[in-house]
Short mmCIF file of C-alpha atoms in Angstrom, two decimals:
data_model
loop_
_atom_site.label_atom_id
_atom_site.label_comp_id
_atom_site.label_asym_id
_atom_site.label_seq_id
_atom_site.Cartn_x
_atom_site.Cartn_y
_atom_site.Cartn_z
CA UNK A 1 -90.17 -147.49 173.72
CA UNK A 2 -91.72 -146.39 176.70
CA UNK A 3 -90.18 -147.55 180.32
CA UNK A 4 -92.35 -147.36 183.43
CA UNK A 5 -90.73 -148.24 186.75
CA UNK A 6 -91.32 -146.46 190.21
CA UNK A 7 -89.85 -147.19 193.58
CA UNK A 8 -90.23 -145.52 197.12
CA UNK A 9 -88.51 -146.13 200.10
CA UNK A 10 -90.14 -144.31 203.36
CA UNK A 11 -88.55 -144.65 206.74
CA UNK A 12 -90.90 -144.64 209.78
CA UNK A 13 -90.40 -143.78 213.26
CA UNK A 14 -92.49 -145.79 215.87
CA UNK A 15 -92.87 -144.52 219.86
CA UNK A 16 -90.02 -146.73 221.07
CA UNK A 17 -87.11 -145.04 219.16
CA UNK A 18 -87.08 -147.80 216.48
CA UNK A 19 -86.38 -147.02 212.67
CA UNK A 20 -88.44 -149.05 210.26
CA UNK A 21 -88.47 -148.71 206.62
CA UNK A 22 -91.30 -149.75 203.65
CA UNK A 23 -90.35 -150.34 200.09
CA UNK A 24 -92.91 -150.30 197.42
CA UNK A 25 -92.17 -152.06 194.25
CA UNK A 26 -93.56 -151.32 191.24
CA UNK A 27 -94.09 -153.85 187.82
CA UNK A 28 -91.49 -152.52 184.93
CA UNK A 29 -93.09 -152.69 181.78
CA UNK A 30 -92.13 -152.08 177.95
CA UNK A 31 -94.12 -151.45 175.38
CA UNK A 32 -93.78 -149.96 171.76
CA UNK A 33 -95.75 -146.60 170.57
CA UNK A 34 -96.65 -148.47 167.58
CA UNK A 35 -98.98 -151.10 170.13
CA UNK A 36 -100.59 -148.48 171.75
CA UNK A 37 -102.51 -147.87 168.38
CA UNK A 38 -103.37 -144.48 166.48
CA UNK A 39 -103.54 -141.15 168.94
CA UNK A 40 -107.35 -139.76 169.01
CA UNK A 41 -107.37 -136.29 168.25
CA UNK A 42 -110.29 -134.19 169.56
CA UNK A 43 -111.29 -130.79 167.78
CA UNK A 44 -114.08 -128.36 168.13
CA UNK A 45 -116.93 -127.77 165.40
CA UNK A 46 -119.93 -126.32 165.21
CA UNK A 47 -123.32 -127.80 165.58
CA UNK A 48 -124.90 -129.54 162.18
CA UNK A 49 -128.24 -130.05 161.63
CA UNK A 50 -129.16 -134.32 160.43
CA UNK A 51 -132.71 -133.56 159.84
CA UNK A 52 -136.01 -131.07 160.59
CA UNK A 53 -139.46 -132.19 160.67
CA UNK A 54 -141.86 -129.12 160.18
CA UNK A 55 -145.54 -129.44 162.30
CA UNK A 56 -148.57 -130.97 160.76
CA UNK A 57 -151.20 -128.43 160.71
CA UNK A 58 -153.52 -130.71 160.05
CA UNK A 59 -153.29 -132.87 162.96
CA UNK A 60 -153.86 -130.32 165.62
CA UNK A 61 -157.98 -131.01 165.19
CA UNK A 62 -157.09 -134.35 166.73
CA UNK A 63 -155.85 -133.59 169.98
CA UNK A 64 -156.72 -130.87 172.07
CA UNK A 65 -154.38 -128.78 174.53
CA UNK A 66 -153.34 -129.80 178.56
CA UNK A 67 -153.02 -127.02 181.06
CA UNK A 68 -151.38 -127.78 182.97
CA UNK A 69 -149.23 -130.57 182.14
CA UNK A 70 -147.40 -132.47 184.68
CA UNK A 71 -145.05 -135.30 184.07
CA UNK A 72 -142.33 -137.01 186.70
CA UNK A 73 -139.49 -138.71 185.92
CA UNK A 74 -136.75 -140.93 187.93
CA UNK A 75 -133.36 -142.07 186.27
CA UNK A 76 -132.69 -144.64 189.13
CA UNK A 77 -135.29 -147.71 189.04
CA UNK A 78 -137.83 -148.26 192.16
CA UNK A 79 -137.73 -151.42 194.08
CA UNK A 80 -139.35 -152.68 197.32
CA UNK A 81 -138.30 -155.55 199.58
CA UNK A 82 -141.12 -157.81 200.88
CA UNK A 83 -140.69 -160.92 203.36
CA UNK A 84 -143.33 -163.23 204.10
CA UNK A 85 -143.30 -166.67 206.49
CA UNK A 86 -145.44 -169.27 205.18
CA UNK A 87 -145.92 -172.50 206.69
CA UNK A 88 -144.04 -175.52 205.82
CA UNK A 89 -145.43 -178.41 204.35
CA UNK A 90 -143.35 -182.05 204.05
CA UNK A 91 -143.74 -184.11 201.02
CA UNK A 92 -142.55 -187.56 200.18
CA UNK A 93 -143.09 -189.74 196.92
CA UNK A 94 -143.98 -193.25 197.70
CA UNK A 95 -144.19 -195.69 194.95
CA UNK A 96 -144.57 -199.53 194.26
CA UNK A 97 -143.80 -201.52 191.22
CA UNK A 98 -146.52 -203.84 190.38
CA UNK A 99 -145.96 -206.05 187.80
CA UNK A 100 -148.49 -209.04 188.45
CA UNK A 101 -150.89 -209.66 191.00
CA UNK A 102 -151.10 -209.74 194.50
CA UNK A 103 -149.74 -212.83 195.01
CA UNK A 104 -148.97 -214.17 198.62
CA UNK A 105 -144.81 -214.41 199.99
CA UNK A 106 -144.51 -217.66 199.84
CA UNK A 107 -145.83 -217.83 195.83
CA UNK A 108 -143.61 -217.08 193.07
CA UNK A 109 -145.38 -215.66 190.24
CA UNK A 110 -142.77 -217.18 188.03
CA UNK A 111 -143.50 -220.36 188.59
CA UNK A 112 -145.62 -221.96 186.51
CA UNK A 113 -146.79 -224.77 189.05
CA UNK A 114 -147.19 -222.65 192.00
CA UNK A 115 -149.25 -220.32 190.23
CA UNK A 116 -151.31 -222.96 189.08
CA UNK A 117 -152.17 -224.73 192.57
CA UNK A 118 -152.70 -220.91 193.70
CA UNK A 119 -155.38 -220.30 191.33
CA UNK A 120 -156.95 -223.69 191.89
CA UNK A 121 -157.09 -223.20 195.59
CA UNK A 122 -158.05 -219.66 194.89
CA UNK A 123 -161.14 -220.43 192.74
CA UNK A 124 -163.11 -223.29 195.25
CA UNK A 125 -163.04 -220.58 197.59
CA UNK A 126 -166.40 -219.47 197.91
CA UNK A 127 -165.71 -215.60 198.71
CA UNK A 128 -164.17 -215.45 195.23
CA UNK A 129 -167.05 -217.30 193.85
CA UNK A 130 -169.47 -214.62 195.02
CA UNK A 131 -167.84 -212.23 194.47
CA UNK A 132 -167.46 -213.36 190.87
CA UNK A 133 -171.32 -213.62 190.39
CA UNK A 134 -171.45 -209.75 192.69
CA UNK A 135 -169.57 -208.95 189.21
CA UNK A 136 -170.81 -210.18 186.61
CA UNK A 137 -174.05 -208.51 187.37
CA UNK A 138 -172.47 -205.10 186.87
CA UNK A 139 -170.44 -206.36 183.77
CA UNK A 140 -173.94 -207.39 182.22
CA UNK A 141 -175.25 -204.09 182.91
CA UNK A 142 -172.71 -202.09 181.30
CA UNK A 143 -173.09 -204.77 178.37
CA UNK A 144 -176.85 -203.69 178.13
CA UNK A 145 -175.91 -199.77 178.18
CA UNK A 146 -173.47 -200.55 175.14
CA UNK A 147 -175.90 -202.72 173.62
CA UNK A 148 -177.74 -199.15 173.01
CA UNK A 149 -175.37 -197.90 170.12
CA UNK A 150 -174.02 -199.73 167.13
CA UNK A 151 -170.00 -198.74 168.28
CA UNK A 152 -169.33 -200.91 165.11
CA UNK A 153 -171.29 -198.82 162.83
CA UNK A 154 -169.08 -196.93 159.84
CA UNK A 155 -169.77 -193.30 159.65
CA UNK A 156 -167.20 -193.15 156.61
CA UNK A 157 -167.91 -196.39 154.18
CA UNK A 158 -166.51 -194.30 151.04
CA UNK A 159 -162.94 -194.03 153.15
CA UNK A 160 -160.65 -196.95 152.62
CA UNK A 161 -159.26 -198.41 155.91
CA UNK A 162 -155.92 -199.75 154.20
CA UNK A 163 -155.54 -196.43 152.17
CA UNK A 164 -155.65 -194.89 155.42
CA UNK A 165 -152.63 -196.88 156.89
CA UNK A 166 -149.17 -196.76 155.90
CA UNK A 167 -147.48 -199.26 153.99
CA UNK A 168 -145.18 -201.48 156.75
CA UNK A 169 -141.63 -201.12 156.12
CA UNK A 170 -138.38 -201.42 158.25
CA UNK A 171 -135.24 -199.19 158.45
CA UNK A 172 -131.35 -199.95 159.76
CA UNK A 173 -131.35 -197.75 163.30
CA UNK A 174 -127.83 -198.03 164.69
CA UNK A 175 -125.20 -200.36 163.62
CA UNK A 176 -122.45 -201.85 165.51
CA UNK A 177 -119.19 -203.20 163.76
CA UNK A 178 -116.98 -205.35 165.25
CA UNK A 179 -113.82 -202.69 167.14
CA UNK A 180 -110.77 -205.46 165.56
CA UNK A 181 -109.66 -205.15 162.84
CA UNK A 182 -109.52 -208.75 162.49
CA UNK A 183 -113.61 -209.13 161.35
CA UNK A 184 -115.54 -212.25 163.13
CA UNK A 185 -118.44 -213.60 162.47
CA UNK A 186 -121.19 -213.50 165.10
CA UNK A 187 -122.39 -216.61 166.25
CA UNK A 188 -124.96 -215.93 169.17
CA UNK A 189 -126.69 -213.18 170.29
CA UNK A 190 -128.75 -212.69 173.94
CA UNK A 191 -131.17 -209.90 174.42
CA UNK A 192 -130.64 -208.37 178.21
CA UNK A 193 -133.82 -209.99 179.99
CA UNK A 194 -135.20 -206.73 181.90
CA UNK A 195 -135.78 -204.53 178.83
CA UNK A 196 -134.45 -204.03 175.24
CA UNK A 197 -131.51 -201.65 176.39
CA UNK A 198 -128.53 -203.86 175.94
CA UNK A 199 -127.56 -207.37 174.22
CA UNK A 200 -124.56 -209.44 174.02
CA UNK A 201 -122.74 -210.86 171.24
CA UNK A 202 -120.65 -213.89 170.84
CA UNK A 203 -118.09 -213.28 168.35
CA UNK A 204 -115.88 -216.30 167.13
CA UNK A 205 -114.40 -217.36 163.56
CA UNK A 206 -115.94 -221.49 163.52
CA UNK A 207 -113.46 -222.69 160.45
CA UNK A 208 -110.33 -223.59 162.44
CA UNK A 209 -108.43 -223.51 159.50
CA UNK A 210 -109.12 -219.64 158.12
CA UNK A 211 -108.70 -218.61 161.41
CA UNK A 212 -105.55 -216.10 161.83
CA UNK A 213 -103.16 -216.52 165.04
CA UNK A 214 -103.38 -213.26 166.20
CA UNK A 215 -107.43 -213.19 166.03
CA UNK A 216 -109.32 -211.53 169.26
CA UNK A 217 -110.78 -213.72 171.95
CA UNK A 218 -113.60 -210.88 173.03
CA UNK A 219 -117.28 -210.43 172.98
CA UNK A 220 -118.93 -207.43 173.65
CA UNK A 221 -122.00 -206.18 175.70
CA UNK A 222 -123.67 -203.46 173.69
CA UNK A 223 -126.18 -200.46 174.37
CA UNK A 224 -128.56 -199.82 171.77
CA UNK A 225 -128.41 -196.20 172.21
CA UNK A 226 -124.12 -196.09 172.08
CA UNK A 227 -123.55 -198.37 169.14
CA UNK A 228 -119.98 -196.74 168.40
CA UNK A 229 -118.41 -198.30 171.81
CA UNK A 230 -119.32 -201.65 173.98
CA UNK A 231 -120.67 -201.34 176.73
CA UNK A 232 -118.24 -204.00 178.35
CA UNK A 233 -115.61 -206.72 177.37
CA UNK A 234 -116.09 -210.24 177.66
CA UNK A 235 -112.53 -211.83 177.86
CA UNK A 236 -113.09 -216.06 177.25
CA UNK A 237 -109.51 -218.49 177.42
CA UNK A 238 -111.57 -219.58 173.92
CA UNK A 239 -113.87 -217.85 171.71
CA UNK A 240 -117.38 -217.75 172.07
CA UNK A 241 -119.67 -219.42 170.26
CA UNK A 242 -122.87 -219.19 172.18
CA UNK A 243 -123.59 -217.23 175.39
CA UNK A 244 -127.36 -216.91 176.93
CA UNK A 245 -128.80 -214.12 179.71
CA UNK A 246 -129.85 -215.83 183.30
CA UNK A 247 -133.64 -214.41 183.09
CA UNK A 248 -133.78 -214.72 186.84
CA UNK A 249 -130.58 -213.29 187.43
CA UNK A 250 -129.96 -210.25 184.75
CA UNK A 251 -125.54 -209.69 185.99
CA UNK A 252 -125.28 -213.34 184.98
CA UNK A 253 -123.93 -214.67 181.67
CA UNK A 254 -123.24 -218.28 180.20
CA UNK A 255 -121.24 -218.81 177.78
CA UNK A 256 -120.09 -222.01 175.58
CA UNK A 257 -116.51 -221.89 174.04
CA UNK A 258 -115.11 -223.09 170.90
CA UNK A 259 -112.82 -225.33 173.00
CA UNK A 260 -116.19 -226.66 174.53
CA UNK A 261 -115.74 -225.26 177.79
CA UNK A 262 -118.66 -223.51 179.71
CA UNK A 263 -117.83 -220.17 181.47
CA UNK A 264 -119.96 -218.25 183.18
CA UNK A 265 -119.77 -214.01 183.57
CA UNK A 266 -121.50 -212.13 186.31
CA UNK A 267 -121.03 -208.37 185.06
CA UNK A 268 -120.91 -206.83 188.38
CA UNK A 269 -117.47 -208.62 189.38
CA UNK A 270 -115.54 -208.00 185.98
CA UNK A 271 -115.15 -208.93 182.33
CA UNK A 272 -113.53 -212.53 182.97
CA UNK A 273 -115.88 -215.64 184.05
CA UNK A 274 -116.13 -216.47 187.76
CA UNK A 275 -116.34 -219.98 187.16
CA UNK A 276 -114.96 -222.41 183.91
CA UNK A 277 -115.97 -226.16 183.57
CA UNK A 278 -112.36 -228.27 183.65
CA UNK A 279 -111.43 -228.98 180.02
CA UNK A 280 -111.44 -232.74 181.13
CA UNK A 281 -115.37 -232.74 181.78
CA UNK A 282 -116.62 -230.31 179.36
CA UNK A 283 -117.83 -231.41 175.60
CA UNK A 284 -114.86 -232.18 173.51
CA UNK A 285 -116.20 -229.75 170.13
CA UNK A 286 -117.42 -226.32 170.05
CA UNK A 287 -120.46 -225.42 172.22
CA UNK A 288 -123.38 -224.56 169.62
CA UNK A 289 -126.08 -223.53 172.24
CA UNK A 290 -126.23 -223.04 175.41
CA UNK A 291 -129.75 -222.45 177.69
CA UNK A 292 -130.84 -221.73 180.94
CA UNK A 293 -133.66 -223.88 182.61
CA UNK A 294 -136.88 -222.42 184.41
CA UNK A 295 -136.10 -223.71 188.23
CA UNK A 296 -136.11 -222.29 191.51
CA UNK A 297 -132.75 -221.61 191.67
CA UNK A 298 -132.02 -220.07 189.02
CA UNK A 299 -128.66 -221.88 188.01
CA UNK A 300 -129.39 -224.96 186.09
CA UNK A 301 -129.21 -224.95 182.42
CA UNK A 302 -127.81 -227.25 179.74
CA UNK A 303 -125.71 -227.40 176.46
CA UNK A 304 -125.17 -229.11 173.10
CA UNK A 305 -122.20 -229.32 170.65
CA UNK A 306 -121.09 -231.22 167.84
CA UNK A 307 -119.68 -233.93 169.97
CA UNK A 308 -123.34 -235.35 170.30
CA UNK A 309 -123.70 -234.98 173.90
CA UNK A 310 -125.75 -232.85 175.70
CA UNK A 311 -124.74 -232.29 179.34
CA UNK A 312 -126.71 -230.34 181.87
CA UNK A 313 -124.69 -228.19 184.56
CA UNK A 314 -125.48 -226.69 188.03
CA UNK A 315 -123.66 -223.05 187.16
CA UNK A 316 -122.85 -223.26 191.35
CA UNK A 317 -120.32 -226.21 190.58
CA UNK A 318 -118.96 -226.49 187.34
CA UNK A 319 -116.69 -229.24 188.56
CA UNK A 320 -118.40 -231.79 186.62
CA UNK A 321 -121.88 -231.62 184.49
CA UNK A 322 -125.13 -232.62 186.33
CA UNK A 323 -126.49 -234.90 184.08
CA UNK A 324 -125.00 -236.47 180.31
CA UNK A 325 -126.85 -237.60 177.36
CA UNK A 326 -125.45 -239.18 173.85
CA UNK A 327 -127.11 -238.64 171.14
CA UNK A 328 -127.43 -242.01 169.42
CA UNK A 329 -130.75 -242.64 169.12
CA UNK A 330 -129.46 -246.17 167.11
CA UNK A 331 -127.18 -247.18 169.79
CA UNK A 332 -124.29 -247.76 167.47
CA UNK A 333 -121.59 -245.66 168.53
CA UNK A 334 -122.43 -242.88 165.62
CA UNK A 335 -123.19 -239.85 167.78
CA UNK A 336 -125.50 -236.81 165.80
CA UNK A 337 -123.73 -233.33 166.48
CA UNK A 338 -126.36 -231.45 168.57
CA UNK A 339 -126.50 -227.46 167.04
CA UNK A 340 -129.65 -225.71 168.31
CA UNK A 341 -131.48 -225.95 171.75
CA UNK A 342 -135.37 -225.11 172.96
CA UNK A 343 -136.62 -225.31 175.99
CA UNK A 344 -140.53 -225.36 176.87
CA UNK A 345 -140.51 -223.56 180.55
CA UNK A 346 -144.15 -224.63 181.03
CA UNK A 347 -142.92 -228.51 180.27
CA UNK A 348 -139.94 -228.54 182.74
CA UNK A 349 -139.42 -232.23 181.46
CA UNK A 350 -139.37 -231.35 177.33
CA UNK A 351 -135.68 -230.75 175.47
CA UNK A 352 -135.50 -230.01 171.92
CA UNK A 353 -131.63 -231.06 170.24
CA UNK A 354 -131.17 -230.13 166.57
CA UNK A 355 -128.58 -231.88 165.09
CA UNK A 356 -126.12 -231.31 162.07
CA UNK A 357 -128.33 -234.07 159.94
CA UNK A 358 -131.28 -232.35 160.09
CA UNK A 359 -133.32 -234.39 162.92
CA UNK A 360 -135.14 -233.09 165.63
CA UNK A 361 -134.78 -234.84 169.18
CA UNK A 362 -136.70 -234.58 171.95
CA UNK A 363 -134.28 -235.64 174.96
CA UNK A 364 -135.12 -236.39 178.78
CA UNK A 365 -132.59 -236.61 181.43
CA UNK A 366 -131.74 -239.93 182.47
CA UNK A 367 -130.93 -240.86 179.25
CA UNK A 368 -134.66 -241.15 178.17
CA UNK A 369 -134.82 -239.91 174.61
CA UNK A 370 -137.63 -240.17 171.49
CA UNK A 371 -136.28 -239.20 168.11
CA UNK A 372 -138.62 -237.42 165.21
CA UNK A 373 -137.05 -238.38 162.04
CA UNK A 374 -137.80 -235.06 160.12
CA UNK A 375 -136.99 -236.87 156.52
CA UNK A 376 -139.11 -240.38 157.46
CA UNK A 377 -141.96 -238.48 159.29
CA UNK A 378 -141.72 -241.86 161.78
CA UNK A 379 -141.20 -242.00 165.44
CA UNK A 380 -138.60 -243.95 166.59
CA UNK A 381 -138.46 -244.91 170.36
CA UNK A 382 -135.47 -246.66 172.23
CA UNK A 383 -135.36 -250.14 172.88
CA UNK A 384 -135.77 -250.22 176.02
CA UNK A 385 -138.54 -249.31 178.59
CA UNK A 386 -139.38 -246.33 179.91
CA UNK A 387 -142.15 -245.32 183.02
CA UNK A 388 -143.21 -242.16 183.45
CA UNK A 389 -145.14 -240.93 186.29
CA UNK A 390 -148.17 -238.95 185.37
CA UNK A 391 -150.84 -237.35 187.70
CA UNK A 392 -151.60 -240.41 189.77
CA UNK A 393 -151.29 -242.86 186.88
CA UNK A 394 -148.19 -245.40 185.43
CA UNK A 395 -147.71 -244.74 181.40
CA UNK A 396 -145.89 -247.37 179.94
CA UNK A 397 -143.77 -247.28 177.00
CA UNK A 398 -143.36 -250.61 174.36
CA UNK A 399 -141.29 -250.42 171.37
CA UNK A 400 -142.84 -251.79 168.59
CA UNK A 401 -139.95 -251.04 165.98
CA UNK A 402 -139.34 -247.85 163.65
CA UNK A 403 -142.39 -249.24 161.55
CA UNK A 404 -144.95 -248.32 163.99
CA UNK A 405 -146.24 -244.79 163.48
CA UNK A 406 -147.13 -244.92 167.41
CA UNK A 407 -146.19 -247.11 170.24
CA UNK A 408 -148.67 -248.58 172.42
CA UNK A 409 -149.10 -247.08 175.94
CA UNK A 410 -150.82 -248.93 178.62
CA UNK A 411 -152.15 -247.47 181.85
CA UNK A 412 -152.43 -248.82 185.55
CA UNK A 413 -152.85 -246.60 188.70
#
């Protein structure tokens, strides 16, 4: 075992008379010969020769001699330093995102009706009426010039266009499981309205009875491209059974509870809802659907359960619902359970309510409602009259009984 330790102590002298002194410390270290590895021992030898090419005779006819011969040669690489000033140019990126049109401020492209009485007005005008015509002349011409060659003409008849194309088929791309252990079934999903990058998913077990006490309230945002994680937790007081994207407002979520309550997420501000509908005012079974309504606001929408009412809320004040409507189209206290909504955005006044016994209804607010029997093939309209307004003109509604294939409708301006 080999010790190493050194230490020094000098004493120094400085002009005054004072005595100073320095100590240098040195690390103490042990090590074993047997770590130090095997001892290289150097020897002398003599010179051996690996291998000796004789000259080519031959080959000297192929070259001829150099006299004299000069050749230079540097170990250490050259290098040179150069500097040069240029002038400086500034550049910016400027970009817009045009999606539709030029349209004016005070037009929203998303509105149907606005877009409408835009294009009217735009189309008497009679700048854009020549300058349709200044157009069309120069579409016609290029027309003509196509006219020229037969673009539909087959240069390969003996090559089959469907043996050509690939049979269509589908594959599985990611898929995401459910992260309890308890497994749910998944009642409603919503595609994220700007783009296919995310989608969320209602999860909720509907039999009340196979349900386990200890199974999770969540439901899960999830990226397509990260299907092994959710994106984010949605935490409900109930489960979900359907939830819908705002398409004008892409942080907001509805949702409609299995205890019938609505609750509504906006993303940016957490997983629990901002706002709940009291338990007092909201449907009194399980919310099937849930939908969002094309307005200017953004906010209204309405819901169905199995209740057989459909109730239309103002997602600003979920104190009470907007608007109520009971299905019973036969007025006699036997409600149909409403499962499946539609909405027609260019009909703002058009509601679709599927029900559990397999009718289609066509509901109004203020309680104005049409049923289409889907077994009968007859429509049914209430007893009772009901004026719509309609471009200028008074359409007025008769019931002439379930009989009747049509009721009659009688005009007056």
């Amino acid at each position: 075992t080999r010790t190493h330790a050194r230490t020094s102590y000098t004493p120094a002298h400085d002009p005054c008379g004072a005595t100073s002194a320095t100590m240098e410390i040195v690390h103490v270290y042990q090590k074993q010969r047997r770590e130090f590895g095997r001892q290289c021992l150097f020897s002398d030898r003599h010179a051996q020769l690996i291998a000796d090419i004789a000259p080519d005779v031959s080959l000297r006819d192929d070259y001829m001699d150099r006299d004299p011969a000069e050749a230079v040669i540097q170990n250490a690489p050259e290098f040179s330093e150069h500097e040069v000033n240029t002038e400086r140019s500034e550049k910016a990126d400027r970009g817009m995102n045009h999606a539709e049109g030029g349209w004016p401020k005070d037009v929203d492209p998303n509105e149907a009706e606005q877009v409408a009485r835009y294009r009217k007005k735009a189309e008497k005008d009679e700048v854009y009426q020549q300058a349709v015509v200044n157009l069309g002349r120069d579409v016609m011409h290029c027309l003509k010039q196509n006219s020229a060659l037969d673009i539909y003409e087959d240069f390969f008849p003996e090559q089959s266009e469907a043996e050509s194309l690939e049979a269509p088929s589908s594959r599985i791309v990611n898929i995401f499981k459910d992260p309890e252990e308890i497994k749910r079934s998944i009642s409603c999903i919503s595609w994220f309205p700007d783009g296919a990058s995310k989608f969320a998913a209602a999860y909720s077990v509907l039999e009340f009875q196979k349900a386990p006490a200890s199974v999770s309230l969540d439901s899960y945002i999830w990226d397509v491209e990260r299907p092994t994680k959710p994106d984010m937790t949605l935490l409900p007081s109930s489960p979900l059974v359907s939830l819908a994207y705002n398409p004008k407002d892409v942080h907001v979520i509805i949702g409609g509870q299995y205890n019938g309550q609505i609750a509504v997420w906006d993303t940016r501000k957490g997983s629990r809802p901002y706002e709940t509908s009291p338990i007092e005012k909201s449907h009194r079974d399980p919310v099937h659907s849930v939908k969002f309504l094309q307005s200017k606001t953004g906010t209204d929408c309405f819901s169905t359960s199995t209740d057989g009412q459909v109730l239309w809320w103002d997602i600003r004040k979920l104190t009470e619902p907007t608007e109520t409507l009971l299905l019973d189209p036969q007025q006699n206290g036997r409600a149909l359970g409403g499962i499946v909504l539609d909405y027609e955005s260019t009909m703002p006044t058009k509601f679709m309510v599927g029900t559990e016994q397999g009718n289609t209804h066509a509901p109004k607010p203020n309680v104005r409602l049409s049923l289409l029997d889907g077994f009968s093939k007859q429509t049914c309209f209430l007893r009772e009259r009901v004026r719509t307004a309609t471009r200028g003109a008074m359409t007025q509604w008769r019931n002439k009984g379930c009989d009747d294939s049509m009721a009659q409708r009688r005009h007056g301006t």
